[in-house]
Short mmCIF file of N, CA and C in Angstrom, two decimals:
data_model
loop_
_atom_site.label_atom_id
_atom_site.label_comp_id
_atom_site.label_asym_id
_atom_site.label_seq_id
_atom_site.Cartn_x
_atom_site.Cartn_y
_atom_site.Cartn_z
N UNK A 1 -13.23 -22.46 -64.07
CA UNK A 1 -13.99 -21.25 -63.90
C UNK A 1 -13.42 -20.19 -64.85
N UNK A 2 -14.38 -19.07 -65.58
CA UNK A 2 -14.09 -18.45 -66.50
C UNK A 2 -14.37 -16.97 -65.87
N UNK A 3 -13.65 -15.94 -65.51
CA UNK A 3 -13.45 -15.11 -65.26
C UNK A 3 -13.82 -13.51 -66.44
N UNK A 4 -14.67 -12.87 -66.18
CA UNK A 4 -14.74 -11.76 -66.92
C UNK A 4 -14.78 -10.45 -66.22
N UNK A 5 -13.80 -9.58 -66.83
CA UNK A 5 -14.09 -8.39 -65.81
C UNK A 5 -13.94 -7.00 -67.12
N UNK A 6 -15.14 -6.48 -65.92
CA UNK A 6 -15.62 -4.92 -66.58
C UNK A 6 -15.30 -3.76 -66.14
N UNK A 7 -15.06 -2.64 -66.51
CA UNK A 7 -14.37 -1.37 -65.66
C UNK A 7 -15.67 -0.87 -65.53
N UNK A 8 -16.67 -0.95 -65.62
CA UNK A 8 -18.00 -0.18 -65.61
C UNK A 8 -19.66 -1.59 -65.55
N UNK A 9 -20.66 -0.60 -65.06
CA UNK A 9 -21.55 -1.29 -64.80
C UNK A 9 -22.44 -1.39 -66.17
N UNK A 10 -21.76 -0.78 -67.42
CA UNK A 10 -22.46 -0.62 -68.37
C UNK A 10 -21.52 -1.74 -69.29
N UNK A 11 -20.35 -1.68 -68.92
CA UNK A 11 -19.46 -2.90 -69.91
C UNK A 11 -20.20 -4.11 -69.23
N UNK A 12 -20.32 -4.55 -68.07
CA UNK A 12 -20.75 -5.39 -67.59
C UNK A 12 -22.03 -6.20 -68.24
N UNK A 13 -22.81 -5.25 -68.45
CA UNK A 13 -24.13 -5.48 -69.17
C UNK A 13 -24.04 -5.82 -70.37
N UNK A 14 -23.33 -4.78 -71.23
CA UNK A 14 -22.76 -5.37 -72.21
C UNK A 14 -21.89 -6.23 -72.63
N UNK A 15 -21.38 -6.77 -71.79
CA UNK A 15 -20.88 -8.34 -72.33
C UNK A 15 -21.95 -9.62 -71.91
N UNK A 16 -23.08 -9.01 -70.37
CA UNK A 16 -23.84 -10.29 -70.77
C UNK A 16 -24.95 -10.37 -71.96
N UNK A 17 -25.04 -9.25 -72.42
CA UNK A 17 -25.87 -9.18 -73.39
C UNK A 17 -25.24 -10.19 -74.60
N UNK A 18 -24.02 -9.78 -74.81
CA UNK A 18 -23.59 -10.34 -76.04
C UNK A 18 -23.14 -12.01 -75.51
N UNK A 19 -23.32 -12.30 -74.52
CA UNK A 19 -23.21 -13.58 -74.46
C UNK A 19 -24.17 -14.65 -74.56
N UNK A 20 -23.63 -16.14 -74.66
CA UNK A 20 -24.56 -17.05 -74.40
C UNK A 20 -25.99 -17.03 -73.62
N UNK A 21 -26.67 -17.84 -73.36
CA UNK A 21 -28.11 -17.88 -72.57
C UNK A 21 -27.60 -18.45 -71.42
N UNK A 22 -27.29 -18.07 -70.09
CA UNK A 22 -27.12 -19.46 -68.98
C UNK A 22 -25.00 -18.67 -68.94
N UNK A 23 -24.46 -18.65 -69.46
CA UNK A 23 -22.92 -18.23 -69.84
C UNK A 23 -22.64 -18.23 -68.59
N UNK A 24 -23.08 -16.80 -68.10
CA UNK A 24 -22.70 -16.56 -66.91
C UNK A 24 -22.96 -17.23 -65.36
N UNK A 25 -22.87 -17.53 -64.51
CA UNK A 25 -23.06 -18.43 -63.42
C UNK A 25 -23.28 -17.19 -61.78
N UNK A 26 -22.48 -16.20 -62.18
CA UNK A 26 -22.51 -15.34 -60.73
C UNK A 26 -22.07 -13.69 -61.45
N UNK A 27 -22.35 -13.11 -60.55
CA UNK A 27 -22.05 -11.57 -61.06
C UNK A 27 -21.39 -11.14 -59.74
N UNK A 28 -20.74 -10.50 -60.24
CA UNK A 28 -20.04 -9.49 -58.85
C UNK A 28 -19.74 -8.43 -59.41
N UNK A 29 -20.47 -7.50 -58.38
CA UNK A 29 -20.68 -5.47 -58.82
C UNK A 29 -20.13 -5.28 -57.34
N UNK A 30 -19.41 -3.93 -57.31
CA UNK A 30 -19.05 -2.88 -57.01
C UNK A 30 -20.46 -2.03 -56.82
N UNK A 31 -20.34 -1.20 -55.19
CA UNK A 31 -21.23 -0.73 -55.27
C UNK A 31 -21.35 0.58 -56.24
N UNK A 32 -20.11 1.17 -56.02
CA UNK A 32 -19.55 2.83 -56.46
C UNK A 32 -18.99 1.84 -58.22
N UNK A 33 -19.22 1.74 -59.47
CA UNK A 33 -18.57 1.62 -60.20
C UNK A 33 -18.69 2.99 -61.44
N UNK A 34 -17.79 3.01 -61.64
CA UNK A 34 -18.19 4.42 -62.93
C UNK A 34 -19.06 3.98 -63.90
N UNK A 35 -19.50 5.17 -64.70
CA UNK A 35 -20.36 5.24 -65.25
C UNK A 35 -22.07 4.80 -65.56
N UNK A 36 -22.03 3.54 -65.04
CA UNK A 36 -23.39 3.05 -64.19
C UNK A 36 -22.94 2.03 -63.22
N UNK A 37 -23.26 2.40 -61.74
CA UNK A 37 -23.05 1.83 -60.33
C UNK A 37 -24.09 0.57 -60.59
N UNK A 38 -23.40 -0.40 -58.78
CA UNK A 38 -23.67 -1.57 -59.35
C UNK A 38 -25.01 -1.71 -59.18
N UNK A 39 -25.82 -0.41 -58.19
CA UNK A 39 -27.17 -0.82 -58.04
C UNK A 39 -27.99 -0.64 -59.39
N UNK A 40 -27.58 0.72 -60.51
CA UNK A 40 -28.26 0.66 -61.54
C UNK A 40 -28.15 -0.82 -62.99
N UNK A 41 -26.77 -1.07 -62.34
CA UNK A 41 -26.28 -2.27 -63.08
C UNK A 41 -27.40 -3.42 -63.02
N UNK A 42 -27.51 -3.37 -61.28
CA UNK A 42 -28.11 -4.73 -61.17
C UNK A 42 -29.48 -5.06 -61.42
N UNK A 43 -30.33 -2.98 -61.06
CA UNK A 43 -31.72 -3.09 -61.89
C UNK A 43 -32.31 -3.31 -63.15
N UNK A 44 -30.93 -3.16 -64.01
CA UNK A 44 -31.07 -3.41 -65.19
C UNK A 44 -30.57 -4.39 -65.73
N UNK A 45 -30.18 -5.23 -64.97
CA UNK A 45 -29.63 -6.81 -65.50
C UNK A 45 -31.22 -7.61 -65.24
N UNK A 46 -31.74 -7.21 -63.85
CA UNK A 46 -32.93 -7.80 -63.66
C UNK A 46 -34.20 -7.65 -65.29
N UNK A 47 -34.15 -6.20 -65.32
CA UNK A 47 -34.99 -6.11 -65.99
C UNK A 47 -34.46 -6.92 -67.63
N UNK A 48 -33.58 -6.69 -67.99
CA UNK A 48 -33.23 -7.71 -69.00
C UNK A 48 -33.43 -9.05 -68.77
N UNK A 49 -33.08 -9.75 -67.51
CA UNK A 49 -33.39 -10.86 -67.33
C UNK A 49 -34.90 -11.39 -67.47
N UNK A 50 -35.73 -10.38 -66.93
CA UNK A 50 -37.40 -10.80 -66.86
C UNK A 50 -38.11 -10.57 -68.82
N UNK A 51 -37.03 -9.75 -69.54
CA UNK A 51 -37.30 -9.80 -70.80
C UNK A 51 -37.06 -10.83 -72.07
N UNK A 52 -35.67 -11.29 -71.74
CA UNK A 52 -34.87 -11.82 -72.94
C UNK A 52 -35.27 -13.59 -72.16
N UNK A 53 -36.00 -13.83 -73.64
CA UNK A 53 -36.62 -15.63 -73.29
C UNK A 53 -35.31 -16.40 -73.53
N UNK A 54 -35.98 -17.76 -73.14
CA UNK A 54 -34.49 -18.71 -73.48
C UNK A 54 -34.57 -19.30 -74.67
N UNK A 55 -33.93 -20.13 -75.20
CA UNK A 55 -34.09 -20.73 -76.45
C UNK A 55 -34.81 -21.73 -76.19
N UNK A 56 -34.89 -22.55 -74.93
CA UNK A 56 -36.28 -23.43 -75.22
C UNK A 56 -37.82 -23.74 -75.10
N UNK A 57 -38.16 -22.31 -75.06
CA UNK A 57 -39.63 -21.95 -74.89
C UNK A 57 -39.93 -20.70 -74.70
N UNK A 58 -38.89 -20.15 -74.67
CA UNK A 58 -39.53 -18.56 -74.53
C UNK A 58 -39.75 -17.79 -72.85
N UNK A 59 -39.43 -18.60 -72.46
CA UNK A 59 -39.92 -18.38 -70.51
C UNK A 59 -38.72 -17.33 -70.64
N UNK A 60 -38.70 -16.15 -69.08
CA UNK A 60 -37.82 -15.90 -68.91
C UNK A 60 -36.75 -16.21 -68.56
N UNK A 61 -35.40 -15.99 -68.73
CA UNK A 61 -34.21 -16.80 -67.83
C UNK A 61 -34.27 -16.53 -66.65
N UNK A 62 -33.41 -17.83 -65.88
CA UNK A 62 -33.23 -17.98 -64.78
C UNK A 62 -32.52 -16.51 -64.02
N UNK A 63 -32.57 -16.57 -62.60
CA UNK A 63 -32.02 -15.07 -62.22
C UNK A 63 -30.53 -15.25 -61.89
N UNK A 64 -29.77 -14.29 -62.32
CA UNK A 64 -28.32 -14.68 -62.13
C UNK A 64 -27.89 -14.32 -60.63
N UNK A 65 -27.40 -14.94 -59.84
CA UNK A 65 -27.20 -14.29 -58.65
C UNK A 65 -26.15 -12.71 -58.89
N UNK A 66 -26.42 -11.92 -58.22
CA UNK A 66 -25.40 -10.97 -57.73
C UNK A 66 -24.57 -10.94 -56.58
N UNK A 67 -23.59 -10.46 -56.61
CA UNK A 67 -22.93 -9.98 -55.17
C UNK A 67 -22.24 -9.12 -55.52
N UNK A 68 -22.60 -8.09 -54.64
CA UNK A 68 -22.38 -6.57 -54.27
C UNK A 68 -21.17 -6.74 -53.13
N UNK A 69 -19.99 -5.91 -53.56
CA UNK A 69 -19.17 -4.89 -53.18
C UNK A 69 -19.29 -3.85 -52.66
N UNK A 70 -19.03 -3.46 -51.39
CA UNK A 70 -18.88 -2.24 -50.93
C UNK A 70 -17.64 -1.98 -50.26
N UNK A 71 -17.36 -0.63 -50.13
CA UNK A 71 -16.48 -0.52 -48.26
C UNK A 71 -17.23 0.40 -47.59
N UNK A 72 -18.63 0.33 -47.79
CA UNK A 72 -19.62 1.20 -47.40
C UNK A 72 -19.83 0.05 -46.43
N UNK A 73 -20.07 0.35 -44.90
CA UNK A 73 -19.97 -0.68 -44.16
C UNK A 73 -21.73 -0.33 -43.24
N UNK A 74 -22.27 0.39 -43.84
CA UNK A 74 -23.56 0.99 -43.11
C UNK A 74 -24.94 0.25 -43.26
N UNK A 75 -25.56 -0.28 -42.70
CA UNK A 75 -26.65 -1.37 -43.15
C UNK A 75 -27.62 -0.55 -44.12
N UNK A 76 -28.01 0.68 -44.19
CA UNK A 76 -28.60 1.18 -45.46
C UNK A 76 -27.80 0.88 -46.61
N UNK A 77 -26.78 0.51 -46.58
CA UNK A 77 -26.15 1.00 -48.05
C UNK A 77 -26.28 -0.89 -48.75
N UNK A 78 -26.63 -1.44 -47.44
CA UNK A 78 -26.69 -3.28 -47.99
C UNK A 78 -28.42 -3.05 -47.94
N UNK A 79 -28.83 -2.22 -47.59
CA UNK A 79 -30.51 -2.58 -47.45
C UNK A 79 -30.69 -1.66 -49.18
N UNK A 80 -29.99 -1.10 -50.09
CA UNK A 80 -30.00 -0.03 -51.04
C UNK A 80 -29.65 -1.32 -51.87
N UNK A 81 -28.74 -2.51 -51.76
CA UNK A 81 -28.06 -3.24 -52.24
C UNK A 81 -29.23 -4.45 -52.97
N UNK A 82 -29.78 -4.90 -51.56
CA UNK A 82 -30.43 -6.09 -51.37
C UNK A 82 -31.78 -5.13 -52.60
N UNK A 83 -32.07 -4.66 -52.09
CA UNK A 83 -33.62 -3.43 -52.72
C UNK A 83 -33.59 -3.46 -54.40
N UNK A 84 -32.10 -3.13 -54.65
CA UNK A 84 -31.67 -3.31 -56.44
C UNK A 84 -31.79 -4.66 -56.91
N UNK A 85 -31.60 -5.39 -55.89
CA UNK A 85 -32.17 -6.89 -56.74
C UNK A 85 -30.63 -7.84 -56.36
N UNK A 86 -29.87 -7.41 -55.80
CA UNK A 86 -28.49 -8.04 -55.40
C UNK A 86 -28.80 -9.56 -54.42
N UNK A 87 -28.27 -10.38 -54.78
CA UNK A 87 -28.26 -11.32 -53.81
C UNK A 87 -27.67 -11.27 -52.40
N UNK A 88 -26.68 -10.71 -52.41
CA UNK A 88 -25.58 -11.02 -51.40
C UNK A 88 -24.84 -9.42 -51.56
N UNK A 89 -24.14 -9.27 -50.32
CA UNK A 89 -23.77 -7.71 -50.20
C UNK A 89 -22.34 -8.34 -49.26
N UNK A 90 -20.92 -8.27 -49.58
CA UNK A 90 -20.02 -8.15 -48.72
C UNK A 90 -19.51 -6.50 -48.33
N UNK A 91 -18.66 -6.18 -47.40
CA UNK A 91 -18.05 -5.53 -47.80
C UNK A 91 -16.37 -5.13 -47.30
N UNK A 92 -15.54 -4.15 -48.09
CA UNK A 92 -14.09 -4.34 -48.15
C UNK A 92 -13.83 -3.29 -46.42
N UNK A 93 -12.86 -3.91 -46.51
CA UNK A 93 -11.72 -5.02 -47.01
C UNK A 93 -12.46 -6.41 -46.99
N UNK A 94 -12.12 -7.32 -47.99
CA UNK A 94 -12.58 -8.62 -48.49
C UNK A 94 -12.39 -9.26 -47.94
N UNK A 95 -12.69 -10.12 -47.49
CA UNK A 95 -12.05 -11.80 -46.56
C UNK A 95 -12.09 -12.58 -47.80
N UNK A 96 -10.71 -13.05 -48.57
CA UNK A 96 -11.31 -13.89 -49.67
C UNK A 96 -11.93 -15.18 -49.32
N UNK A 97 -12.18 -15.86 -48.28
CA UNK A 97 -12.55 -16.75 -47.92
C UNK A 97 -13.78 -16.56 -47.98
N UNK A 98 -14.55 -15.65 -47.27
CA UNK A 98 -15.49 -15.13 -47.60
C UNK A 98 -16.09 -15.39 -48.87
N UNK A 99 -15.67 -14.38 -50.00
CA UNK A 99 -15.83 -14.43 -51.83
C UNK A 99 -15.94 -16.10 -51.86
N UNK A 100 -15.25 -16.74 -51.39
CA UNK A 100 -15.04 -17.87 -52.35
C UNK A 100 -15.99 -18.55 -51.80
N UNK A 101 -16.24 -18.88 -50.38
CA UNK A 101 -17.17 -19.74 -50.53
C UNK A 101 -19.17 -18.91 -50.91
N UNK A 102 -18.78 -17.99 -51.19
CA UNK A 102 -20.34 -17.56 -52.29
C UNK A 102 -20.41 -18.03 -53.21
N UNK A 103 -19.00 -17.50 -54.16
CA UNK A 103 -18.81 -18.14 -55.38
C UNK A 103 -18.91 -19.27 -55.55
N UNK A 104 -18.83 -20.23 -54.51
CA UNK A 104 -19.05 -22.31 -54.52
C UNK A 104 -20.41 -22.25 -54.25
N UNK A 105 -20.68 -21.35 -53.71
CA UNK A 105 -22.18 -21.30 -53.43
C UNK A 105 -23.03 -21.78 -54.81
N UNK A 106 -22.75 -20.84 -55.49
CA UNK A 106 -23.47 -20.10 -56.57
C UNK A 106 -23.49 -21.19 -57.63
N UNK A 107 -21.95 -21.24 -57.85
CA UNK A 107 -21.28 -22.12 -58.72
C UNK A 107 -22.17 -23.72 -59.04
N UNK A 108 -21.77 -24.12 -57.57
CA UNK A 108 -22.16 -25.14 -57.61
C UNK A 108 -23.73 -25.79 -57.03
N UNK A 109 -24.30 -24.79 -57.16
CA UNK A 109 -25.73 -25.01 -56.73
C UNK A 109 -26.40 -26.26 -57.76
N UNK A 110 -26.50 -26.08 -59.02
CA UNK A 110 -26.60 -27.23 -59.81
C UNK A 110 -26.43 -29.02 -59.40
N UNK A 111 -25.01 -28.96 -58.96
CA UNK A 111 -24.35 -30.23 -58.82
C UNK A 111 -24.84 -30.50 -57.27
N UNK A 112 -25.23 -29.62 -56.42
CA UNK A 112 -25.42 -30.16 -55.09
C UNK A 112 -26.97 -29.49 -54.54
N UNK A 113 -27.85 -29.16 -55.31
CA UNK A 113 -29.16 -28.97 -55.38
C UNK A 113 -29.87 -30.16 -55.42
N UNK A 114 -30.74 -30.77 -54.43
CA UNK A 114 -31.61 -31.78 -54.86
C UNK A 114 -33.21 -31.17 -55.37
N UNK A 115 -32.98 -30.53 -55.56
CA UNK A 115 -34.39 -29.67 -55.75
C UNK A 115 -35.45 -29.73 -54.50
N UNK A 116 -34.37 -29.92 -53.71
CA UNK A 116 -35.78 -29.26 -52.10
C UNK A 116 -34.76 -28.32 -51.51
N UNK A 117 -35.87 -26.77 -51.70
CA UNK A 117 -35.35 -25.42 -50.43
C UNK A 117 -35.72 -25.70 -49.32
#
């Protein structure tokens, strides 16, 4: 697993921009991050996502999951979360047990997907 981290919701963007097609596998935002928070982060990862085609036909890419950070523990602030386009909303203090099995979630959806929801 390849680890990238951003001090902002705008570095964030800008490194998936400059990356591969598919690169990334999971996102994790902060709700409160400086300079653009993770809900504006995540409306605008969406909207890049529904823009930028793939290399083998032009379709849009697949949607990257999110998961949102908080220590905002108030169900508006996960209903503000879910609304931006976030997959998943924890919040701190963290249970890493918790994190990790999303992240296997996410991760490994590929390898243990039979293609029936």
């Amino acid at each position: 697993m390849n680890v990238k981290i951003a001090n902002n919701g705008q570095e964030a963007l800008e490194e998936w921009l400059a990356s591969d097609q598919g690169y990334y596998t999971v996102a994790i935002f902060d709700h409160h991050m400086p300079i653009m928070d993770g809900l504006a982060a995540t409306r605008k990862l969406r909207e890049l996502e529904a823009e930028r085609p793939n290399k083998s036909g032009g379709e849009p890419l697949s949607r990257i999951p999110i998961i949102g950070l908080s220590a905002d523990i108030q169900s508006s602030t996960k209903e503000l979360c879910i609304k931006a386009g976030m997959d998943e909303y924890l919040t701190k203090p963290l249970l890493t047990k918790g994190l990790a099995l999303l992240i296997q979630r996410y991760c490994c959806k590929d390898q243990t997907d039979n293609g029936e929801e």
